[in-house]
Coordinates of C-alpha atoms and ligand atoms in Angstrom, one line a residue:
M115 CA 36.1 9.1 16.3
K116 CA 34.5 6.7 13.8
K117 CA 32.6 7.0 10.5
V118 CA 29.6 4.9 11.3
I119 CA 26.4 4.1 9.3
L120 CA 23.2 4.1 11.2
V121 CA 20.7 1.5 9.7
R122 CA 17.0 1.8 10.4
V123 CA 14.9 -1.3 10.0
G124 CA 11.3 -1.4 8.9
E125 CA 8.6 -4.1 9.0
I126 CA 10.7 -6.6 11.0
I127 CA 10.0 -4.5 14.1
L128 CA 6.4 -5.8 13.8
K129 CA 7.5 -9.4 14.0
G130 CA 6.9 -9.9 17.7
L131 CA 8.5 -13.1 19.1
N132 CA 10.0 -13.9 15.7
R133 CA 11.8 -10.6 15.5
P134 CA 15.3 -11.9 16.5
V135 CA 15.2 -14.4 13.7
F136 CA 14.5 -11.7 11.1
E137 CA 17.1 -9.4 12.6
E138 CA 19.7 -12.0 12.6
K139 CA 19.0 -12.7 8.9
L140 CA 19.2 -9.0 8.2
V141 CA 22.5 -8.6 10.1
N142 CA 23.9 -11.6 8.1
N143 CA 22.8 -10.1 4.8
I144 CA 24.4 -6.8 5.7
K145 CA 27.6 -8.6 6.6
K146 CA 27.6 -10.4 3.2
S147 CA 26.9 -7.1 1.4
I148 CA 29.7 -5.0 2.9
G149 CA 32.1 -7.7 4.2
S150 CA 34.5 -7.3 1.3
L151 CA 35.0 -3.6 2.1
G152 CA 37.2 -4.1 5.2
K153 CA 37.1 -4.7 8.9
I154 CA 33.6 -3.5 9.6
A155 CA 31.4 -4.6 12.5
V156 CA 27.7 -4.9 12.4
I157 CA 26.2 -4.1 15.8
R158 CA 22.5 -4.6 16.8
S159 CA 21.2 -2.1 19.4
Q160 CA 17.6 -1.8 20.3
A161 CA 15.6 -1.2 17.0
R162 CA 18.7 -0.1 15.1
I163 CA 21.8 -1.5 13.5
Y164 CA 25.2 0.3 13.5
V165 CA 27.8 -0.5 10.9
E166 CA 31.1 0.7 12.1
P167 CA 34.8 0.1 11.5
V168 CA 36.5 -2.1 14.2
E169 CA 39.2 0.5 14.8
D170 CA 39.1 4.3 15.4
E171 CA 40.0 6.4 12.3
Y172 CA 39.9 3.2 10.1
D173 CA 39.4 4.2 6.5
Y174 CA 37.1 2.1 4.4
N175 CA 35.0 2.8 1.3
Y176 CA 32.3 4.6 3.2
N177 CA 30.2 5.8 0.2
E178 CA 30.3 2.3 -1.4
A179 CA 29.1 0.8 2.0
I180 CA 26.3 3.3 2.1
D181 CA 25.3 2.6 -1.5
R182 CA 25.3 -1.2 -0.9
L183 CA 23.3 -0.9 2.3
T184 CA 20.5 1.0 0.6
R185 CA 20.1 -2.1 -1.6
V186 CA 19.7 -4.5 1.3
F187 CA 16.0 -5.5 1.7
G188 CA 14.7 -4.9 5.3
I189 CA 16.4 -1.6 5.6
V190 CA 14.2 1.5 5.4
S191 CA 16.9 4.2 5.6
V192 CA 20.6 4.8 6.5
S193 CA 22.4 7.8 7.8
P194 CA 26.1 8.6 7.6
V195 CA 27.0 9.3 11.2
L196 CA 30.0 10.4 13.1
K197 CA 30.5 8.5 16.4
I198 CA 32.3 10.7 19.0
E199 CA 32.9 10.9 22.7
S200 CA 30.0 11.9 24.9
D201 CA 31.7 15.1 26.0
F202 CA 29.8 18.3 25.2
N203 CA 33.0 20.2 24.1
V204 CA 33.8 17.4 21.6
I205 CA 30.1 17.4 20.5
K206 CA 30.2 21.1 19.9
E207 CA 33.4 21.1 18.0
Q208 CA 32.6 18.2 15.7
S209 CA 29.0 19.4 15.1
A210 CA 30.1 22.9 14.0
K211 CA 32.7 21.2 11.7
M212 CA 30.2 18.8 10.2
V213 CA 27.7 21.6 9.5
K214 CA 30.5 23.7 7.9
N215 CA 31.3 20.8 5.5
L216 CA 27.6 20.3 4.8
I217 CA 26.8 23.8 3.8
E218 CA 29.9 23.9 1.5
K219 CA 28.2 21.2 -0.5
K220 CA 24.6 22.1 -0.3
C221 CA 23.0 25.5 -0.3
Y222 CA 21.1 25.3 2.9
S223 CA 20.1 28.5 4.7
S224 CA 18.3 27.3 7.8
F225 CA 18.5 24.5 10.4
K226 CA 17.4 23.2 13.7
V227 CA 19.0 20.8 16.2
E228 CA 17.1 17.7 17.4
A229 CA 18.8 16.1 20.4
K230 CA 18.0 12.8 22.1
R231 CA 19.6 11.8 25.4
G232 CA 19.7 8.1 25.9
N233 CA 22.4 8.2 28.4
K234 CA 20.9 9.5 31.6
K235 CA 24.4 10.1 33.1
F236 CA 25.0 12.9 30.6
P237 CA 24.6 16.1 32.6
M238 CA 22.4 18.0 30.1
Q239 CA 18.8 17.2 29.1
S240 CA 17.7 17.0 25.5
P241 CA 16.1 20.6 25.1
E242 CA 19.2 22.1 26.7
I243 CA 21.5 20.1 24.3
S244 CA 19.5 21.3 21.3
R245 CA 19.6 24.9 22.5
E246 CA 23.2 25.1 23.4
L247 CA 24.4 23.2 20.4
G248 CA 22.2 25.2 18.0
S249 CA 23.7 28.4 19.2
H250 CA 27.2 27.0 18.9
I251 CA 26.6 25.8 15.4
W252 CA 25.1 29.2 14.5
E253 CA 28.1 31.1 16.0
N254 CA 30.4 29.1 13.7
N255 CA 28.2 29.2 10.6
Q256 CA 26.5 32.6 10.7
Q257 CA 25.2 32.5 7.2
L258 CA 22.6 30.0 8.6
K259 CA 19.6 30.9 10.6
V260 CA 17.7 28.7 13.1
D261 CA 14.2 27.8 11.9
V262 CA 12.4 25.3 14.2
N263 CA 9.3 25.1 12.0
N264 CA 10.6 24.6 8.5
P265 CA 14.3 24.2 8.5
D266 CA 16.3 23.3 5.3
F267 CA 18.0 20.5 7.3
I268 CA 17.8 19.0 10.8
F269 CA 21.0 18.3 12.7
Y270 CA 20.6 15.2 14.8
V271 CA 22.5 14.5 18.0
E272 CA 22.0 11.2 19.9
V273 CA 23.8 11.1 23.2
R274 CA 24.3 7.5 24.3
E275 CA 27.4 5.7 25.7
S276 CA 29.0 7.4 22.7
T277 CA 27.4 10.3 20.8
Y278 CA 26.2 10.1 17.2
I279 CA 25.8 13.2 15.0
Y280 CA 24.3 13.4 11.5
S281 CA 22.1 15.4 9.2
E282 CA 21.3 13.1 6.4
I283 CA 18.6 10.3 6.2
I284 CA 18.9 8.3 2.9
P285 CA 15.9 6.3 2.1
A286 CA 16.3 2.6 1.2
N287 CA 13.8 0.1 -0.2
G288 CA 12.3 -1.5 3.0
G289 CA 10.9 -5.0 2.5
M290 CA 12.0 -8.1 4.3
P291 CA 15.5 -9.6 4.6
I292 CA 16.2 -12.1 1.8
G293 CA 16.0 -15.6 3.0
T294 CA 13.1 -15.1 5.4
N295 CA 10.3 -16.1 3.0
G296 CA 11.5 -19.2 1.1
K297 CA 12.6 -19.4 -2.5
A298 CA 11.0 -18.8 -5.9
M299 CA 12.0 -19.2 -9.5
L300 CA 11.9 -16.1 -11.7
L301 CA 11.3 -16.5 -15.5
L302 CA 13.8 -13.9 -16.6
S303 CA 13.7 -12.6 -20.1
G304 CA 15.8 -9.8 -21.4
G305 CA 12.8 -7.4 -21.3
I306 CA 11.8 -4.6 -19.0
D307 CA 9.2 -6.5 -16.9
S308 CA 10.6 -9.7 -15.5
P309 CA 13.6 -8.1 -13.7
V310 CA 11.2 -5.7 -12.0
A311 CA 8.9 -8.6 -11.1
G312 CA 11.9 -10.5 -9.6
W313 CA 13.0 -7.5 -7.7
M314 CA 9.5 -7.0 -6.2
I315 CA 9.2 -10.5 -4.9
A316 CA 12.8 -10.5 -3.6
K317 CA 11.9 -7.4 -1.7
R318 CA 9.5 -9.5 0.3
G319 CA 12.3 -11.6 1.6
V320 CA 12.1 -14.3 -1.0
E321 CA 15.3 -15.9 -2.3
I322 CA 15.4 -15.8 -6.1
E323 CA 16.8 -18.2 -8.7
A324 CA 16.2 -17.4 -12.3
V325 CA 15.6 -19.4 -15.5
H326 CA 16.2 -18.0 -18.9
F327 CA 15.2 -19.7 -22.2
Y328 CA 17.8 -19.2 -24.8
S329 CA 17.3 -19.9 -28.5
Y330 CA 20.8 -19.9 -29.9
P331 CA 21.6 -19.2 -32.8
Y332 CA 18.2 -17.5 -33.3
T333 CA 19.1 -15.3 -30.3
S334 CA 22.7 -14.1 -30.0
E335 CA 25.4 -14.4 -27.3
R336 CA 24.8 -10.8 -26.7
A337 CA 21.2 -11.5 -25.8
K338 CA 22.5 -14.0 -23.2
D339 CA 25.0 -11.5 -21.9
K340 CA 22.2 -9.0 -21.4
V341 CA 20.3 -11.5 -19.2
I342 CA 23.5 -12.2 -17.2
E343 CA 23.9 -8.4 -16.7
L344 CA 20.2 -8.1 -15.6
A345 CA 20.8 -11.0 -13.1
K346 CA 23.9 -9.1 -11.8
I347 CA 21.8 -6.0 -11.1
L348 CA 19.3 -8.1 -9.3
A349 CA 22.1 -9.8 -7.4
S350 CA 23.3 -6.4 -6.2
Y351 CA 20.0 -6.4 -4.1
C352 CA 19.7 -10.1 -3.4
G353 CA 23.3 -11.0 -2.7
Q354 CA 23.5 -13.8 -5.2
I355 CA 21.5 -15.4 -7.9
K356 CA 21.7 -18.8 -9.6
L357 CA 20.8 -18.4 -13.2
H358 CA 19.7 -21.4 -15.2
I359 CA 20.1 -20.9 -19.0
V360 CA 17.9 -23.4 -20.8
P361 CA 18.6 -24.2 -24.4
F362 CA 15.2 -23.8 -26.0
T363 CA 15.8 -23.9 -29.8
D364 CA 14.9 -27.5 -30.4
I365 CA 11.7 -27.2 -28.5
Q366 CA 10.7 -24.0 -30.4
L367 CA 11.5 -25.6 -33.7
E368 CA 9.3 -28.6 -32.8
I369 CA 6.4 -26.3 -31.8
N370 CA 6.9 -24.1 -34.9
D371 CA 6.9 -27.2 -37.1
K372 CA 3.8 -29.0 -35.7
C373 CA 1.4 -26.4 -34.2
P374 CA -0.9 -23.8 -35.7
E375 CA 0.9 -20.5 -36.2
D376 CA -1.6 -18.5 -34.0
E377 CA -1.0 -20.9 -31.1
L378 CA 2.8 -20.7 -31.1
T379 CA 3.2 -18.2 -28.3
I380 CA 0.8 -19.7 -25.9
I381 CA 2.2 -23.3 -26.4
M382 CA 5.7 -22.0 -26.1
R383 CA 4.8 -20.1 -22.9
R384 CA 3.2 -23.3 -21.4
V385 CA 6.3 -25.3 -22.1
M386 CA 8.4 -22.6 -20.5
M387 CA 6.3 -22.8 -17.4
E388 CA 6.5 -26.6 -17.3
I389 CA 10.3 -26.5 -17.5
A390 CA 10.6 -23.7 -15.0
E391 CA 8.5 -25.6 -12.5
K392 CA 10.6 -28.8 -12.9
I393 CA 13.8 -26.8 -12.3
A394 CA 12.1 -25.0 -9.4
E395 CA 11.2 -28.3 -7.8
S396 CA 14.7 -29.6 -8.2
V397 CA 16.2 -26.6 -6.2
G398 CA 13.5 -26.4 -3.5
A399 CA 11.8 -23.3 -4.9
M400 CA 8.1 -23.2 -4.1
A401 CA 6.7 -20.6 -6.6
L402 CA 7.3 -19.2 -10.1
I403 CA 7.5 -15.5 -10.9
T404 CA 6.8 -13.8 -14.2
G405 CA 6.6 -10.3 -15.5
E406 CA 3.1 -10.6 -16.9
S407 CA 0.5 -7.9 -16.6
V408 CA -3.1 -8.2 -17.6
G409 CA -3.8 -7.0 -21.2
Q410 CA -0.2 -6.0 -22.0
V411 CA 0.2 -8.3 -25.1
A412 CA -1.8 -11.0 -26.7
S413 CA -0.4 -13.7 -24.5
Q414 CA -1.4 -11.7 -21.4
T415 CA -5.2 -11.6 -21.8
I416 CA -7.1 -13.3 -18.9
Q417 CA -7.9 -16.2 -21.2
S418 CA -4.2 -16.7 -22.1
L419 CA -3.0 -16.3 -18.6
A420 CA -5.5 -19.0 -17.5
V421 CA -4.4 -21.4 -20.2
T422 CA -0.7 -20.8 -19.3
N423 CA -1.3 -21.1 -15.6
I424 CA -3.1 -24.4 -15.6
V425 CA 0.0 -26.2 -16.9
V426 CA 1.7 -25.9 -13.5
D427 CA 0.8 -26.8 -9.9
M428 CA 3.0 -24.2 -8.2
P429 CA 1.7 -20.8 -7.4
V430 CA 2.7 -18.2 -10.0
F431 CA 3.5 -14.8 -8.7
R432 CA 2.8 -12.0 -11.1
P433 CA 3.6 -8.8 -9.1
L434 CA 3.1 -6.5 -12.1
I435 CA -0.4 -7.9 -12.9
G436 CA -2.2 -4.6 -12.3
M437 CA 0.5 -2.2 -13.3
D438 CA 0.6 0.1 -16.3
K439 CA 3.7 -0.1 -18.5
N440 CA 4.8 3.4 -17.4
E441 CA 4.7 2.4 -13.8
V442 CA 6.9 -0.6 -14.6
I443 CA 9.3 1.5 -16.5
D444 CA 9.6 4.0 -13.6
R445 CA 10.4 1.1 -11.3
A446 CA 12.9 -0.3 -13.7
R447 CA 14.6 3.0 -13.9
K448 CA 14.7 3.3 -10.1
I449 CA 16.2 -0.1 -9.6
G450 CA 18.7 0.3 -12.4
T451 CA 17.6 -2.4 -14.9
F452 CA 15.9 -0.2 -17.5
E453 CA 19.0 0.8 -19.5
T454 CA 20.1 -2.8 -19.8
S455 CA 16.6 -4.1 -20.6
I456 CA 16.2 -1.8 -23.6
L457 CA 19.4 -2.9 -25.3
P458 CA 18.1 -4.1 -28.7
Y459 CA 18.9 -7.8 -28.5
E460 CA 16.1 -10.3 -29.4
D461 CA 14.4 -12.7 -27.0
C462 CA 13.3 -16.2 -28.0
C463 CA 9.7 -15.0 -27.7
T464 CA 10.2 -12.5 -30.5
V465 CA 11.9 -14.9 -32.9
F466 CA 9.1 -17.4 -33.5
V467 CA 6.1 -15.2 -33.3
A468 CA 2.7 -15.4 -35.0
K469 CA 1.4 -12.4 -37.0
H470 CA -1.9 -12.7 -35.2
P471 CA -1.5 -14.7 -32.0
K472 CA -4.6 -16.1 -30.4
T473 CA -5.9 -13.7 -27.7
K474 CA -8.7 -16.0 -26.4
P475 CA -7.1 -19.5 -26.6
R476 CA -9.4 -22.5 -25.6
L477 CA -7.7 -25.1 -23.4
E478 CA -9.2 -28.1 -25.3
K479 CA -7.8 -26.8 -28.6
I480 CA -4.4 -26.1 -27.2
L481 CA -4.2 -29.6 -25.6
K482 CA -5.2 -31.1 -28.9
S483 CA -2.4 -29.2 -30.7
E484 CA 0.1 -30.2 -28.0
E485 CA -0.8 -33.9 -28.7
L486 CA 1.0 -33.4 -32.1
L487 CA 4.2 -32.6 -30.2
N488 CA 6.8 -35.0 -29.2
I489 CA 8.6 -32.9 -26.7
E490 CA 8.9 -35.0 -23.5
K491 CA 12.4 -36.1 -24.5
L492 CA 13.3 -32.6 -25.8
V493 CA 12.2 -31.1 -22.4
E494 CA 14.3 -33.7 -20.6
K495 CA 17.3 -32.9 -22.8
A496 CA 16.9 -29.2 -22.4
I497 CA 16.9 -29.5 -18.6
A498 CA 19.9 -31.9 -18.7
D499 CA 21.8 -29.4 -21.0
T500 CA 20.9 -26.4 -18.8
E501 CA 23.9 -24.2 -18.0
I502 CA 24.0 -22.9 -14.4
I503 CA 25.7 -19.6 -13.8
R504 CA 26.3 -18.4 -10.2
I505 CA 26.0 -14.7 -10.1
T506 CA 27.4 -12.7 -7.1
V507 CA 28.2 -9.1 -6.7
Ligands
LIG602 N1 13.3 -16.1 -22.9 C1 12.6 -16.1 -21.7 N2 13.2 -16.7 -20.7 C2 12.6 -16.7 -19.4 N3 11.4 -16.1 -19.2 C3 10.8 -15.5 -20.3 C4 11.4 -15.5 -21.5 N4 10.5 -14.8 -22.4 C5 9.4 -14.5 -21.6 N5 9.6 -14.9 -20.3 C6 8.6 -14.8 -19.2 O1 7.3 -14.6 -19.7 C7 6.8 -13.3 -19.3 C8 6.0 -12.7 -20.4 O2 6.8 -12.5 -21.5 P1 6.3 -11.6 -22.8 O3 7.4 -11.7 -23.8 O4 4.9 -12.1 -23.1 O5 6.0 -10.2 -22.1 P2 6.9 -8.9 -21.8 O6 6.0 -8.0 -21.3 O7 7.7 -8.6 -23.0 O8 7.9 -9.4 -20.6 P3 9.4 -9.0 -20.4 O9 9.4 -7.5 -20.5 O10 9.7 -9.5 -19.0 O11 10.2 -9.6 -21.5 C9 8.1 -12.5 -19.0 O12 7.9 -11.4 -18.1 C10 9.0 -13.5 -18.4 O13 8.7 -13.7 -17.0

């Protein structure tokens, strides 16, 4: 008898001839995610993946493994499953026991059994298994009634070489396995939006690195720790993240000193994009990601986004572009970044900020203001002094 986790995959099933490549990536990502929990095998079988201990009765941190698997992109759901011998007496005994445990924890009052027979050597057919097992479960748990139309829970039995019994299907995030869609560079602030933006693109199988602009001493060590914490939460989905912390103070002081006050934000944003693109190129990332959304703040009008965008050649992914703040907050809560994002530490964007920033900047005017700057060397120095932190779970 083994405590197994049944993993269901989503979109990669549609990948036709490329499917094995995607599956292999997913299996590797699963191994990386739970490898530290013990001697656990990851077995591919038809459209499913089984995560199971290498030895019978082997004890491992089952709940932690389930939790980690629900974060691996490419998985649509998981089920905690008991793998037992394909012998009907064993199936009956273990099923009645499993249901007893279940109804001690949850107040269920009705159920039905759904059986699937994959092993044609097994002497009973699926409807007979469902019927016989249903009545055995009921005899041992008479507070339950059978309801085939609208049961409180379904008890699943899959008879293959071995038999798998379970009742729970835990939804995961779906998406594509990380590493199947190239690499992108996330501009990660300490706010609510950019961690969600990074999560959404990572979900599509894109490996993520992150760049954070840090204006010490105008922003504190704690602001930096907060960004590291956000990157750690993202790494719990992505496996690992390389975080580039760029010292931005000298550049901000130069912009603050030489440029019109109402252009500070837009010019600062353009320099950030330029630096992020340079770092992205140096690590083989092919796109940038930001947490911008149309109309959210002055620097996110269409005119501002256009003036920001034009400074880089790489595609800029803005997955939140059409989302309302509330929708972003909901997502941030679900993925677990919200509580960290709202910690009240300042970001470099909030330190040097205009009272009335331009909402409709004109490119010619911005370029003219940028001529006053002498930042090429400062940019080079900021990149050279960038600290790299490798974040793993
Ligand atoms: N200090 C920073 N380091 C890295 N990227 C940043 C930084 N500040 C802003 N950005 C990037 O610019 C985007 C827009 O930032 P802005 O401050 O205008 O909006 P925001 O809605 O407050 O974003 P967020 O909630 O992500 O902080 C952010 O989503 C992020 O991608």
